[in-house]
JSON list of C-alpha atoms in Angstrom, two decimals:
[
{"chain": "A", "resi": 1, "resn": "MET", "atom": "CA", "xyz": [2.99, 108.48, -13.37]},
{"chain": "A", "resi": 2, "resn": "THR", "atom": "CA", "xyz": [5.34, 108.35, -10.39]},
{"chain": "A", "resi": 3, "resn": "HIS", "atom": "CA", "xyz": [5.81, 105.75, -7.50]},
{"chain": "A", "resi": 4, "resn": "ASP", "atom": "CA", "xyz": [7.72, 105.42, -4.35]},
{"chain": "A", "resi": 5, "resn": "SER", "atom": "CA", "xyz": [9.91, 102.42, -3.54]},
{"chain": "A", "resi": 6, "resn": "LEU", "atom": "CA", "xyz": [7.29, 99.84, -3.14]},
{"chain": "A", "resi": 7, "resn": "PRO", "atom": "CA", "xyz": [7.87, 96.58, -0.99]},
{"chain": "A", "resi": 8, "resn": "ALA", "atom": "CA", "xyz": [7.96, 92.97, -2.02]},
{"chain": "A", "resi": 9, "resn": "ILE", "atom": "CA", "xyz": [5.12, 91.37, -0.52]},
{"chain": "A", "resi": 10, "resn": "THR", "atom": "CA", "xyz": [3.52, 87.81, -0.45]},
{"chain": "A", "resi": 11, "resn": "THR", "atom": "CA", "xyz": [-0.05, 87.97, -1.69]},
{"chain": "A", "resi": 12, "resn": "ASP", "atom": "CA", "xyz": [-1.98, 86.76, -4.62]},
{"chain": "A", "resi": 13, "resn": "GLU", "atom": "CA", "xyz": [-0.31, 88.71, -7.41]},
{"chain": "A", "resi": 14, "resn": "THR", "atom": "CA", "xyz": [-3.00, 88.45, -9.89]},
{"chain": "A", "resi": 15, "resn": "GLN", "atom": "CA", "xyz": [-5.56, 89.88, -7.90]},
{"chain": "A", "resi": 16, "resn": "LEU", "atom": "CA", "xyz": [-3.20, 92.67, -6.45]},
{"chain": "A", "resi": 17, "resn": "THR", "atom": "CA", "xyz": [-2.24, 93.57, -10.07]},
{"chain": "A", "resi": 18, "resn": "GLN", "atom": "CA", "xyz": [-6.13, 94.02, -10.81]},
{"chain": "A", "resi": 19, "resn": "VAL", "atom": "CA", "xyz": [-6.61, 96.39, -7.93]},
{"chain": "A", "resi": 20, "resn": "PHE", "atom": "CA", "xyz": [-3.76, 98.43, -9.34]},
{"chain": "A", "resi": 21, "resn": "GLN", "atom": "CA", "xyz": [-4.90, 98.34, -12.83]},
{"chain": "A", "resi": 22, "resn": "ASN", "atom": "CA", "xyz": [-8.25, 99.42, -11.93]},
{"chain": "A", "resi": 23, "resn": "LEU", "atom": "CA", "xyz": [-7.19, 102.31, -9.54]},
{"chain": "A", "resi": 24, "resn": "VAL", "atom": "CA", "xyz": [-4.56, 103.82, -12.09]},
{"chain": "A", "resi": 25, "resn": "GLY", "atom": "CA", "xyz": [-6.80, 103.39, -15.04]},
{"chain": "A", "resi": 26, "resn": "ASN", "atom": "CA", "xyz": [-9.61, 105.13, -13.14]},
{"chain": "A", "resi": 27, "resn": "ALA", "atom": "CA", "xyz": [-6.96, 107.93, -12.44]},
{"chain": "A", "resi": 28, "resn": "ILE", "atom": "CA", "xyz": [-6.27, 108.34, -16.10]},
{"chain": "A", "resi": 29, "resn": "LYS", "atom": "CA", "xyz": [-9.79, 107.90, -17.04]},
{"chain": "A", "resi": 30, "resn": "TYR", "atom": "CA", "xyz": [-11.38, 110.37, -14.74]},
{"chain": "A", "resi": 31, "resn": "ARG", "atom": "CA", "xyz": [-9.09, 113.25, -15.49]},
{"chain": "A", "resi": 32, "resn": "ARG", "atom": "CA", "xyz": [-9.38, 117.01, -15.85]},
{"chain": "A", "resi": 33, "resn": "THR", "atom": "CA", "xyz": [-8.26, 118.70, -19.07]},
{"chain": "A", "resi": 34, "resn": "GLU", "atom": "CA", "xyz": [-4.76, 118.95, -17.90]},
{"chain": "A", "resi": 35, "resn": "ALA", "atom": "CA", "xyz": [-2.29, 115.87, -18.27]},
{"chain": "A", "resi": 36, "resn": "PRO", "atom": "CA", "xyz": [-3.04, 113.35, -15.56]},
{"chain": "A", "resi": 37, "resn": "ARG", "atom": "CA", "xyz": [-0.60, 112.88, -12.56]},
{"chain": "A", "resi": 38, "resn": "VAL", "atom": "CA", "xyz": [-0.65, 109.49, -10.79]},
{"chain": "A", "resi": 39, "resn": "HIS", "atom": "CA", "xyz": [1.50, 108.70, -7.92]},
{"chain": "A", "resi": 40, "resn": "VAL", "atom": "CA", "xyz": [1.57, 105.32, -6.05]},
{"chain": "A", "resi": 41, "resn": "SER", "atom": "CA", "xyz": [3.02, 105.14, -2.53]},
{"chain": "A", "resi": 42, "resn": "VAL", "atom": "CA", "xyz": [3.09, 102.98, 0.28]},
{"chain": "A", "resi": 43, "resn": "VAL", "atom": "CA", "xyz": [3.54, 103.35, 4.00]},
{"chain": "A", "resi": 44, "resn": "LYS", "atom": "CA", "xyz": [3.80, 101.18, 7.21]},
{"chain": "A", "resi": 45, "resn": "ASN", "atom": "CA", "xyz": [0.87, 101.53, 9.65]},
{"chain": "A", "resi": 46, "resn": "GLY", "atom": "CA", "xyz": [2.40, 100.62, 13.10]},
{"chain": "A", "resi": 47, "resn": "GLY", "atom": "CA", "xyz": [3.80, 97.23, 11.81]},
{"chain": "A", "resi": 48, "resn": "GLN", "atom": "CA", "xyz": [0.42, 96.08, 11.43]},
{"chain": "A", "resi": 49, "resn": "GLU", "atom": "CA", "xyz": [-0.53, 96.82, 7.83]},
{"chain": "A", "resi": 50, "resn": "LEU", "atom": "CA", "xyz": [0.95, 98.35, 4.62]},
{"chain": "A", "resi": 51, "resn": "ILE", "atom": "CA", "xyz": [-0.92, 101.27, 3.30]},
{"chain": "A", "resi": 52, "resn": "PHE", "atom": "CA", "xyz": [-1.02, 101.75, -0.48]},
{"chain": "A", "resi": 53, "resn": "SER", "atom": "CA", "xyz": [-2.23, 104.89, -2.13]},
{"chain": "A", "resi": 54, "resn": "VAL", "atom": "CA", "xyz": [-3.01, 105.83, -5.81]},
{"chain": "A", "resi": 55, "resn": "ARG", "atom": "CA", "xyz": [-3.17, 109.65, -5.80]},
{"chain": "A", "resi": 56, "resn": "ASP", "atom": "CA", "xyz": [-4.31, 111.68, -8.74]},
{"chain": "A", "resi": 57, "resn": "ASN", "atom": "CA", "xyz": [-5.00, 115.16, -10.13]},
{"chain": "A", "resi": 58, "resn": "GLY", "atom": "CA", "xyz": [-8.40, 114.09, -11.55]},
{"chain": "A", "resi": 59, "resn": "LEU", "atom": "CA", "xyz": [-11.93, 115.30, -11.36]},
{"chain": "A", "resi": 60, "resn": "GLY", "atom": "CA", "xyz": [-12.41, 114.35, -7.70]},
{"chain": "A", "resi": 61, "resn": "ILE", "atom": "CA", "xyz": [-15.44, 112.87, -5.73]},
{"chain": "A", "resi": 62, "resn": "ASP", "atom": "CA", "xyz": [-17.97, 114.74, -3.88]},
{"chain": "A", "resi": 63, "resn": "PRO", "atom": "CA", "xyz": [-17.66, 113.13, -0.21]},
{"chain": "A", "resi": 64, "resn": "GLN", "atom": "CA", "xyz": [-21.43, 112.08, -0.28]},
{"chain": "A", "resi": 65, "resn": "TYR", "atom": "CA", "xyz": [-20.61, 109.54, -2.70]},
{"chain": "A", "resi": 66, "resn": "PHE", "atom": "CA", "xyz": [-17.74, 107.97, -1.00]},
{"chain": "A", "resi": 67, "resn": "GLU", "atom": "CA", "xyz": [-19.60, 104.69, 0.02]},
{"chain": "A", "resi": 68, "resn": "ARG", "atom": "CA", "xyz": [-21.64, 104.47, -3.23]},
{"chain": "A", "resi": 69, "resn": "ILE", "atom": "CA", "xyz": [-18.58, 104.21, -5.48]},
{"chain": "A", "resi": 70, "resn": "PHE", "atom": "CA", "xyz": [-17.55, 100.83, -4.12]},
{"chain": "A", "resi": 71, "resn": "VAL", "atom": "CA", "xyz": [-21.09, 99.29, -4.76]},
{"chain": "A", "resi": 72, "resn": "LEU", "atom": "CA", "xyz": [-21.51, 97.15, -7.70]},
{"chain": "A", "resi": 73, "resn": "PHE", "atom": "CA", "xyz": [-22.87, 98.67, -10.81]},
{"chain": "A", "resi": 74, "resn": "GLN", "atom": "CA", "xyz": [-23.03, 102.27, -9.17]},
{"chain": "A", "resi": 75, "resn": "ARG", "atom": "CA", "xyz": [-21.81, 105.07, -11.32]},
{"chain": "A", "resi": 76, "resn": "LEU", "atom": "CA", "xyz": [-21.37, 108.78, -10.78]},
{"chain": "A", "resi": 77, "resn": "HIS", "atom": "CA", "xyz": [-21.48, 109.72, -14.65]},
{"chain": "A", "resi": 78, "resn": "GLY", "atom": "CA", "xyz": [-23.74, 108.90, -17.22]},
{"chain": "A", "resi": 79, "resn": "ARG", "atom": "CA", "xyz": [-22.68, 106.24, -19.74]},
{"chain": "A", "resi": 80, "resn": "GLY", "atom": "CA", "xyz": [-22.23, 108.75, -22.44]},
{"chain": "A", "resi": 81, "resn": "GLU", "atom": "CA", "xyz": [-19.55, 110.58, -20.53]},
{"chain": "A", "resi": 82, "resn": "PHE", "atom": "CA", "xyz": [-17.00, 107.61, -19.62]},
{"chain": "A", "resi": 83, "resn": "GLU", "atom": "CA", "xyz": [-16.84, 104.01, -20.65]},
{"chain": "A", "resi": 84, "resn": "GLY", "atom": "CA", "xyz": [-17.25, 101.37, -18.07]},
{"chain": "A", "resi": 85, "resn": "THR", "atom": "CA", "xyz": [-19.67, 99.09, -16.32]},
{"chain": "A", "resi": 86, "resn": "GLY", "atom": "CA", "xyz": [-19.58, 100.27, -12.74]},
{"chain": "A", "resi": 87, "resn": "ILE", "atom": "CA", "xyz": [-17.85, 97.24, -11.41]},
{"chain": "A", "resi": 88, "resn": "GLY", "atom": "CA", "xyz": [-14.22, 98.07, -11.28]},
{"chain": "A", "resi": 89, "resn": "LEU", "atom": "CA", "xyz": [-14.32, 99.69, -7.48]},
{"chain": "A", "resi": 90, "resn": "ALA", "atom": "CA", "xyz": [-16.61, 96.91, -6.25]},
{"chain": "A", "resi": 91, "resn": "ILE", "atom": "CA", "xyz": [-14.19, 94.23, -7.63]},
{"chain": "A", "resi": 92, "resn": "CYS", "atom": "CA", "xyz": [-11.23, 96.16, -5.79]},
{"chain": "A", "resi": 93, "resn": "LYS", "atom": "CA", "xyz": [-13.25, 96.23, -2.61]},
{"chain": "A", "resi": 94, "resn": "LYS", "atom": "CA", "xyz": [-13.96, 92.76, -2.84]},
{"chain": "A", "resi": 95, "resn": "ILE", "atom": "CA", "xyz": [-10.34, 91.79, -3.64]},
{"chain": "A", "resi": 96, "resn": "VAL", "atom": "CA", "xyz": [-8.86, 93.80, -1.03]},
{"chain": "A", "resi": 97, "resn": "GLU", "atom": "CA", "xyz": [-11.06, 92.34, 1.56]},
{"chain": "A", "resi": 98, "resn": "ARG", "atom": "CA", "xyz": [-10.45, 89.03, 0.33]},
{"chain": "A", "resi": 99, "resn": "LEU", "atom": "CA", "xyz": [-6.78, 89.55, 1.35]},
{"chain": "A", "resi": 100, "resn": "GLY", "atom": "CA", "xyz": [-7.54, 90.63, 4.68]},
{"chain": "A", "resi": 101, "resn": "GLY", "atom": "CA", "xyz": [-7.63, 94.41, 4.05]},
{"chain": "A", "resi": 102, "resn": "ARG", "atom": "CA", "xyz": [-9.81, 97.59, 3.75]},
{"chain": "A", "resi": 103, "resn": "ILE", "atom": "CA", "xyz": [-10.08, 100.23, 0.98]},
{"chain": "A", "resi": 104, "resn": "TRP", "atom": "CA", "xyz": [-11.18, 103.74, 1.06]},
{"chain": "A", "resi": 105, "resn": "VAL", "atom": "CA", "xyz": [-11.09, 107.17, -0.84]},
{"chain": "A", "resi": 106, "resn": "GLU", "atom": "CA", "xyz": [-10.28, 110.75, 0.11]},
{"chain": "A", "resi": 107, "resn": "SER", "atom": "CA", "xyz": [-11.19, 113.25, -2.41]},
{"chain": "A", "resi": 108, "resn": "GLN", "atom": "CA", "xyz": [-12.73, 116.83, -3.12]},
{"chain": "A", "resi": 109, "resn": "PRO", "atom": "CA", "xyz": [-14.31, 117.79, -6.47]},
{"chain": "A", "resi": 110, "resn": "GLU", "atom": "CA", "xyz": [-11.85, 119.21, -8.91]},
{"chain": "A", "resi": 111, "resn": "LYS", "atom": "CA", "xyz": [-9.07, 118.47, -6.41]},
{"chain": "A", "resi": 112, "resn": "GLY", "atom": "CA", "xyz": [-8.26, 115.00, -7.55]},
{"chain": "A", "resi": 113, "resn": "SER", "atom": "CA", "xyz": [-8.65, 111.77, -5.30]},
{"chain": "A", "resi": 114, "resn": "THR", "atom": "CA", "xyz": [-6.35, 109.34, -3.36]},
{"chain": "A", "resi": 115, "resn": "PHE", "atom": "CA", "xyz": [-7.52, 105.66, -3.04]},
{"chain": "A", "resi": 116, "resn": "SER", "atom": "CA", "xyz": [-5.97, 103.77, -0.41]},
{"chain": "A", "resi": 117, "resn": "PHE", "atom": "CA", "xyz": [-6.00, 100.22, 0.68]},
{"chain": "A", "resi": 118, "resn": "ALA", "atom": "CA", "xyz": [-4.54, 98.57, 3.70]},
{"chain": "A", "resi": 119, "resn": "LEU", "atom": "CA", "xyz": [-3.26, 94.94, 3.70]},
{"chain": "A", "resi": 120, "resn": "PRO", "atom": "CA", "xyz": [-1.82, 93.10, 6.68]},
{"chain": "A", "resi": 121, "resn": "GLU", "atom": "CA", "xyz": [2.04, 93.04, 6.90]},
{"chain": "A", "resi": 122, "resn": "GLU", "atom": "CA", "xyz": [3.39, 89.54, 6.19]},
{"chain": "A", "resi": 123, "resn": "GLY", "atom": "CA", "xyz": [3.43, 87.18, 8.89]},
{"chain": "A", "resi": 124, "resn": "LYS", "atom": "CA", "xyz": [0.98, 89.30, 11.12]}
]
């Protein structure tokens, strides 16, 4: 796991930690046979938002499922393939929206995924 220099921000630490734990945990869980590689980064978006990203080299997701994965109890894999309840990304979405942000994914099957979420910059 690698990361860029990450800024100090004022927000709900517990909830933001839960978002990162879920996104990094999924990056490790939904991996291919090679060792997982996860990178966390952040960029400023025109002074209005901070955009955090968690990029992996995992299984990837077909674009037709991009919206579905953020819905409560929606799973792309059978229960026998991977443990989990199907609530993690829905919780991430709820937290990010509660903090005034938005969340999305960019991915291709077998090419990995990048989950990004934007939060308003402090004082904006």
